[in-house]
Structures are given as C-alpha cells and as structure tokens.
Amino acid sequence: MKTLTKALLVCLMIGLSSTAVKAQTLEEQDMKDYAIIMLAQKAITDKISPYVNELIEKQEGIDGNRYAELDAAAKGDVSKLPAGTTDFEKQFYATIQKRVKDRTDAAGDVVNNLAKYTLGAAKYKAAKAAYAKGGDAKAKIDAYMADLSTEKP
C-alpha cells in the first residue's frame, strides 16, 4: 500500500508540473498571434466612434453635443436617459446603442474565433495575462503590433 501511495503521489506531481509548464510557456509565435488578434479587434473598435459621429451628423434634430449629454447620463442604457429626453432622442439613442453593441459584439466574435483557431484558449489566456501583467511580454507584443501596423501588403 505504501508503494502504491508513493507511486500515485509521484504521478500526480509529474502531471501537475508538466501542466503548469505547458500553461505558462509562451513562444514568440504565440505573442505574434496575440498581437494579430489585438490588431483585428482594434481594427473593428477604432471604427465605432467615427461611425457614430457620422450617424449623428446625418441626423436632423440632434447634434454631437446633445448626443454626448445623453450618453454621459445614460452610459449606454436607454432606461437611464434623463427626464426631459424626447421620444425622438430616446429612439435615436437606442438605435445608436444597438449599432455600437453589434460592432462591439462583432469584435468579440473575431477575438474569440481567432483565439480559438490560432492560439487555443489556454495560450490565449496566458498571452492575455502576460500582456496585462506588463514587462517583457507586453513590450514584445506591443513591438509586434507596431511592426504589423506599419507593414505594407
């Protein structure tokens, strides 16, 4: 029985140590792939604000200042619009928020699919954590993003 317990303990320790090494190992290609994922997300989300501004400019009866007031009060939630907001403003604000949400969701879908099919969940989470932590990994990923952003086809 003692031998079985020792053998089980050794197997458990080997399994845990190899899992920990696998989960934390980020290779250069993993960091490049994470940089690509971040750039894809940025390509979508960076277009949201100009798109909203364009919609506001095209709409009669509301301007950028009024929209900014509504957004500051509601913070994306139509039910939190202040008293005195007209039905037109409520409807317009709701339409804009739906379009923003659609684009934000699309960016999330892109990230999820790229993460799933390029890095895999474990490596994506490890890269995201390493990036958030800062240090060498963040510097490398930022450098890859800068290089990729300046490359010409």
CSV table of C-alpha atoms in Angstrom, one decimal, residues 81-153:
chain,number,residue,atom,x,y,z
A,81,LEU,CA,-31.8,58.7,-20.1
A,82,PRO,CA,-32.7,61.8,-18.1
A,83,ALA,CA,-36.2,63.2,-17.7
A,84,GLY,CA,-37.0,65.7,-20.4
A,85,THR,CA,-35.4,63.5,-23.1
A,86,THR,CA,-37.8,63.5,-26.1
A,87,ASP,CA,-39.1,60.3,-27.7
A,88,PHE,CA,-37.1,61.1,-30.8
A,89,GLU,CA,-33.9,61.3,-28.8
A,90,LYS,CA,-34.7,58.1,-26.9
A,91,GLN,CA,-35.3,56.3,-30.2
A,92,PHE,CA,-32.2,57.7,-31.8
A,93,TYR,CA,-30.0,56.9,-28.8
A,94,ALA,CA,-31.4,53.3,-28.7
A,95,THR,CA,-30.7,52.9,-32.4
A,96,ILE,CA,-27.1,54.1,-32.0
A,97,GLN,CA,-26.5,51.9,-28.9
A,98,LYS,CA,-27.7,48.8,-30.8
A,99,ARG,CA,-25.4,49.6,-33.7
A,100,VAL,CA,-22.5,50.1,-31.3
A,101,LYS,CA,-23.3,46.9,-29.5
A,102,ASP,CA,-23.5,45.0,-32.8
A,103,ARG,CA,-20.0,46.2,-33.7
A,104,THR,CA,-18.6,45.5,-30.2
A,105,ASP,CA,-20.1,42.0,-30.3
A,106,ALA,CA,-18.5,41.5,-33.8
A,107,ALA,CA,-15.1,42.5,-32.4
A,108,GLY,CA,-15.6,40.0,-29.6
A,109,ASP,CA,-16.6,37.3,-32.1
A,110,VAL,CA,-13.5,38.0,-34.1
A,111,VAL,CA,-11.3,37.8,-31.0
A,112,ASN,CA,-13.0,34.5,-29.9
A,113,ASN,CA,-12.6,32.8,-33.2
A,114,LEU,CA,-9.0,34.0,-33.8
A,115,ALA,CA,-8.1,32.9,-30.3
A,116,LYS,CA,-9.8,29.6,-30.7
A,117,TYR,CA,-8.3,28.7,-34.1
A,118,THR,CA,-4.9,30.2,-33.7
A,119,LEU,CA,-3.7,30.1,-30.1
A,120,GLY,CA,-6.3,28.0,-28.4
A,121,ALA,CA,-8.0,29.0,-25.1
A,122,ALA,CA,-5.1,28.2,-22.8
A,123,LYS,CA,-2.4,30.1,-24.7
A,124,TYR,CA,-4.7,33.0,-25.4
A,125,LYS,CA,-5.5,33.3,-21.7
A,126,ALA,CA,-1.8,33.0,-20.9
A,127,ALA,CA,-0.9,35.7,-23.5
A,128,LYS,CA,-3.6,38.0,-22.3
A,129,ALA,CA,-2.5,37.6,-18.7
A,130,ALA,CA,1.2,38.2,-19.6
A,131,TYR,CA,0.2,41.3,-21.6
A,132,ALA,CA,-1.8,42.6,-18.7
A,133,LYS,CA,1.0,42.0,-16.3
A,134,GLY,CA,3.3,44.1,-18.4
A,135,GLY,CA,7.0,43.6,-18.6
A,136,ASP,CA,8.9,41.8,-21.4
A,137,ALA,CA,5.8,40.0,-22.8
A,138,LYS,CA,3.9,43.3,-23.1
A,139,ALA,CA,6.9,45.0,-24.7
A,140,LYS,CA,7.3,42.2,-27.3
A,141,ILE,CA,3.6,42.1,-28.1
A,142,ASP,CA,3.5,45.9,-28.5
A,143,ALA,CA,6.5,45.7,-30.8
A,144,TYR,CA,4.8,43.1,-32.9
A,145,MET,CA,1.7,45.2,-33.1
A,146,ALA,CA,3.8,48.2,-34.2
A,147,ASP,CA,5.6,46.2,-36.8
A,148,LEU,CA,2.4,44.7,-38.1
A,149,SER,CA,0.7,48.1,-38.2
A,150,THR,CA,3.4,49.6,-40.4
A,151,GLU,CA,3.8,46.7,-42.8
A,152,LYS,CA,2.6,47.3,-46.3
A,153,PRO,CA,1.0,44.5,-48.3
